[in-house]
Amino acid sequence: MPGSSFGQAFRVTTAGESHGPGNVVIVDGCPPGLALSEEDLRPDLARRKPGQSVLTTQRMESDEPEILSGVYEGRTTGTPIAILVRNTDQRSKDYASIAEVYRPGHADYTYDAKYGFRDPRGGGRSSARETVARVAAGAIAKKLIHEAFGGRVIAYVKQVGDVVAKIDDPASVTLAQVETLPDGSPNLVRCPDPDAAARMVSLIDEVRRDLDSIGGVSEIVATNVPAGLGEPVFDKLRADLGKALFSLPAVLGVEFGSGFASARMRGSAHNDVFLAAARETSPPDVPTLRTASNRHGGMLGGISSGMPIVMRAAIKPTSSLAREQDTADVHGRAATLRTKGRHDPCLLPRFPPIGEAMVAIVLADHWLRWTGSRRVSSST
Amino acid sequence: MPGSSFGQAFRVTTAGESHGPGNVVIVDGCPPGLALSEEDLRPDLARRKPGQSVLTTQRMESDEPEILSGVYEGRTTGTPIAILVRNTDQRSKDYASIAEVYRPGHADYTYDAKYGFRDPRGGGRSSARETVARVAAGAIAKKLIHEAFGGRVIAYVKQVGDVVAKIDDPASVTLAQVETLPDGSPNLVRCPDPDAAARMVSLIDEVRRDLDSIGGVSEIVATNVPAGLGEPVFDKLRADLGKALFSLPAVLGVEFGSGFASARMRGSAHNDVFLAAARETSPPDVPTLRTASNRHGGMLGGISSGMPIVMRAAIKPTSSLAREQDTADVHGRAATLRTKGRHDPCLLPRFPPIGEAMVAIVLADHWLRWTGSRRVSSST
Amino acid sequence: MPGSSFGQAFRVTTAGESHGPGNVVIVDGCPPGLALSEEDLRPDLARRKPGQSVLTTQRMESDEPEILSGVYEGRTTGTPIAILVRNTDQRSKDYASIAEVYRPGHADYTYDAKYGFRDPRGGGRSSARETVARVAAGAIAKKLIHEAFGGRVIAYVKQVGDVVAKIDDPASVTLAQVETLPDGSPNLVRCPDPDAAARMVSLIDEVRRDLDSIGGVSEIVATNVPAGLGEPVFDKLRADLGKALFSLPAVLGVEFGSGFASARMRGSAHNDVFLAAARETSPPDVPTLRTASNRHGGMLGGISSGMPIVMRAAIKPTSSLAREQDTADVHGRAATLRTKGRHDPCLLPRFPPIGEAMVAIVLADHWLRWTGSRRVSSST
Amino acid sequence: MPGSSFGQAFRVTTAGESHGPGNVVIVDGCPPGLALSEEDLRPDLARRKPGQSVLTTQRMESDEPEILSGVYEGRTTGTPIAILVRNTDQRSKDYASIAEVYRPGHADYTYDAKYGFRDPRGGGRSSARETVARVAAGAIAKKLIHEAFGGRVIAYVKQVGDVVAKIDDPASVTLAQVETLPDGSPNLVRCPDPDAAARMVSLIDEVRRDLDSIGGVSEIVATNVPAGLGEPVFDKLRADLGKALFSLPAVLGVEFGSGFASARMRGSAHNDVFLAAARETSPPDVPTLRTASNRHGGMLGGISSGMPIVMRAAIKPTSSLAREQDTADVHGRAATLRTKGRHDPCLLPRFPPIGEAMVAIVLADHWLRWTGSRRVSSST
């Protein structure tokens, strides 16, 4: 019952701390025959990397992955793929002071309560550093679902503080829009609405100079997902996607399709109408249907409907603040704290590759649960 | 990789369809020695039961549970507890027409896409009828967490349509407030704010007469949960609670603590300050801390903090409508549909026992997962 | 981490005690479309049933199964199949005396050590009565593997005491030979060598009259299993089959192919030579090979080779004896005991349907792990 | 459903091939506070290491472990422990010829049948090289069970070919006897009966010079295991130990206690008599009992009895032979093969640390599974 594994058929197991030797992930269950090398892992690792701009932490990590197993002559063999990403820029002394003081909003206290013992360097296992392993695994999942069914997962920043992006059609947002502004410069905040992006950058920079932090919302969209993924009852696709996103640091809310807005709606306005199919079928063939709208968010009864899967994650403001905060220490005494370690003033800009990774892992997992390890291998 | 089991140490497996012979649940992992009889299961089953009032479906079910194993002389033995709840009021002919037509918002189409085949009677396995098994298991979980650590889980209706209840302190809401109005009459809508409750009843009744349905939000609170429950990374308590709630029918959003509101907040306003403990400790003892506020919702780093766990689930309006809707049939042809089966105009009034059950199951599971690792750690 | 579930893709969960209301099994993961009714379960339940002859326990059970879910209009729907077999002939008073005394060779003491508490009636959960649930699940697994790949599993009695059957080719033994003697009478001991069968019957009867019991060996053969089933490393097909057989009551040894005899052999005599295929292939096609002999028992590297899978289970003599035995009681005091409950003087005659069930479940599970839930459904 | 993880509460996940960059293991679930460094891993890794003597393969590996996570200031933190052992002496060209020819007794053909693709270098994932990861994990498990309950696991060579060691009391064999001969020289064959050891060495050397190989039996004994470990029904301790041993390369038979010999015995001669306890108890206390003999092998009903757990594994002769063998190639054509890679003429001398590792992992796992349910049960 330890909790470092995720997925059943595409099974990801991670290990590693913020300031230990490195982070490791073992991906078990990737079908054989998928072309794979370190080159496939680098782009998303670079998108997640610290030190990208003034908006993110100044920790510098090369985040260079080493594939240790499971690949032969450039193709997966079906055996587990182990990847090692070494930590290089650990300044543990930054954290010496916090070994004795519980940082508000962090897991220092709860780890002590659970284990009676903790690695205080950079938050140890509770650091968002562990997501580097998820992103490496997610890059494999993305390749797999693309080869298996043309699946694509894109995440972007929808909201920072009160700045909300205007996105007409989540399913048509492109990676280029997320990564690059119309003028060709990097989209530092990864919001595909350029006007909102500019205001978000200003807001984050203002917050940073205030020695404060700010929250936001990321929207994640999976397209080309065939109808039929997910299990009834407990392992609904929605349930596993929800777990995947809530397993990420700082996520306090998740919604699909109309989400919380559905609470105010009537069924007659909420139900998405099935459209007649292009071609009639007769049982046992099942028609391929679309709906006129997508308030259901791409899943019905917990099983994918073939429409885009649209979800949003609410991310709290970074808990580490460079300003002084009241708190308690490991003896239970009142204390004050000013975080000296490096940290992001807003977690949103670096969130998209992480959110995409978890969604891709869930889709790969449910695809393989449905079709088996052999079927996909034969299609590659 | 089928999906009919939930939990690892307190493991719940369910089976059953809306209109089959009955629903079964096997609870594996309940510790020995817990006093248990059918009498312990009846109260929550009665709260979930259809036909309670004009606000709910008119299907009549006795929902009488039979314990088939795992209990000897009134106490659990540690072996699996099987419970059978027979279906009695199945009017399958009500559903004969929908075998050929896909109901908007329902899982008919996605089940066909997944399985190529489905039991159309009352939605089969996709019917909310399956939650009867969860509620039976949840009643055991509630007893267990109460005996183990005094834990208590209460859910209530926070919002129906635009009617939002005013709840000053979620952690102080009582079961009596949820079930009974100040005048002693049944609280049909299970909202502990009596004024809001009255308006919710009016709204649901109006919607029902309009042959329509309405959504809402339920708030769920777990109190007396000790700090230390949950696993780092993938099996965060928040992640498993999120999965548990998203596995329930019609849930499109879940949030903890400040939830989506955190997206608009700054860290300096969001962080909950740790208060000095009543008594100083020295390592390896860990102080028992509280926070001055509870925007974090009772979990930090995915591990319980000892503060009340507060969460909300957004529930879409019932998809079944007694009015005519456009849709497509199993041949992919355009069709119209008017649901003749019995259904609830709003899912909220019957949701609280179901939401409580899932939360209690997660807490029981993580408690049992933890006491294992803790015991040994304390001996080393 | 309770232990009442088995398998991953074809997942069997059981509950029930010897003298409780009944035994339940939930089979989760059976693909949709398989024809199934109670009629499919009865033959193997009848083969396992007590009271078949003077060689078996005189407990009388109808062992009538009721399918509670997962089947619609005679076909599986892909949702979990729950089956209930009620207990009818519980004479709990037979066991009243043993609540206070630990039976040698039984689990009374170890259950007390584990749980501090136990259901003493007929051994409770430790009784071989629980295998009734396995046999029901196994009957489904047998149908599935037969439809999926023509798979067949046959078990028979190879040895009782010193009487060893002569079986030239395990893969050619038929169910008819196991169940019926050449003269058309029932093969009470289920040994396909009629001469040995007669001597086994005499031996068991002699032992029974001596108020004693006797052990034996059952051989189990799976044929038509395609090459490729099983996972490398921990979930080798051999490992899961070994676990399946060792999970059965009274099994103290398991071997595959040459088994313990291989310890005395040289590699040059042990290796099975691959024979040239009937037809040459070019990669990526893989030839279909056979071996000239089958000392490897149908698996290489833990993965099926396409040759018959041959295994043997050693079963200890029944621990219940109608004669007086020395032992200790629940206070730790010396005591004597004479079992008054009904029991089998030899477990072998009723073992074949139980061993077959477990082997079929493992094969169904590994088949679905390999091919997915969808693939098989499309072939039925 | 991939198969590279083992255990539930003490969960071991491995990755790595014979001739890839290295082997990795992640141990998830080790409780916090256990003193641990690379130094704890080296002794068993050295016992497993190739190139120890003329009796073993001449491949030279330093087998130096690097702990990458889960340890802080010399103690485990409760988070996953990742260990990397790099491969250093891969001579892949030795295996170039066998990419095209299926080695008899090896997994080359079955991997191709399963995956359609394989890493042929040294057998890839099917090589016994993967056991290096198990031994590293096993060293942690050994420390844990020793700290938790004084548990100890010792394996030794019981038989090679026709040479059978005389061991009066398996539970009293010491590591020193297994590793060192009475004259102080290394016990190359790890048989604690010095006379038998000498004859085994001669036999293996003779076989090696014959360009042949030989099988054998290892006996494994776990002592100081408290009564109560194991789960009823599917996850019997016996079943999980059986799976653990059958998951090891070349194991064709496993038996516990009297094992296959029990098939010839009567119950009156087989049952182990419970002895009166040293001290009387009253319920709910359970007496601590011993049995006068140990034919049951330390488990009753699949749950540990407190007596030594005694098991034996039959290991087939090495399939790789330096002499010419007939076989088929990847096109299905007849071929001949002479293994040029380095290999052991007998697998037994290096087996003990591997067998011990798997047994210790199972005991650690069941201990952690149990202490969870026991703690709560004692509090109710």
mmCIF file of C-alpha atoms in Angstrom, chain C residues 35 50 61 73 113 116-117 150 185 197 209 227 251 322 342 364 372:
data_model
loop_
_atom_site.group_PDB
_atom_site.id
_atom_site.type_symbol
_atom_site.label_atom_id
_atom_site.label_comp_id
_atom_site.label_asym_id
_atom_site.label_seq_id
_atom_site.Cartn_x
_atom_site.Cartn_y
_atom_site.Cartn_z
ATOM 1 C CA ALA C 35 -22.928 -17.276 -23.278
ATOM 2 C CA PRO C 50 -19.486 -33.463 -0.926
ATOM 3 C CA GLU C 61 -25.049 -29.735 -0.067
ATOM 4 C CA GLU C 73 -30.343 -12.455 -21.934
ATOM 5 C CA ALA C 113 -2.812 -15.986 16.397
ATOM 6 C CA GLY C 116 -7.401 -13.122 18.081
ATOM 7 C CA PHE C 117 -10.835 -14.357 17.121
ATOM 8 C CA GLY C 150 -9.614 -23.603 -27.574
ATOM 9 C CA SER C 185 -19.475 -46.850 -13.634
ATOM 10 C CA ALA C 197 -8.058 -46.372 -9.656
ATOM 11 C CA ARG C 209 -12.074 -47.807 8.219
ATOM 12 C CA ALA C 227 2.830 -19.503 -26.891
ATOM 13 C CA VAL C 251 -1.166 -28.445 -1.063
ATOM 14 C CA ALA C 322 -12.020 -39.701 13.596
ATOM 15 C CA ARG C 342 -17.850 -34.937 8.544
ATOM 16 C CA ALA C 364 -7.907 -16.602 -18.446
ATOM 17 C CA GLY C 372 -7.182 -6.899 -23.410
#
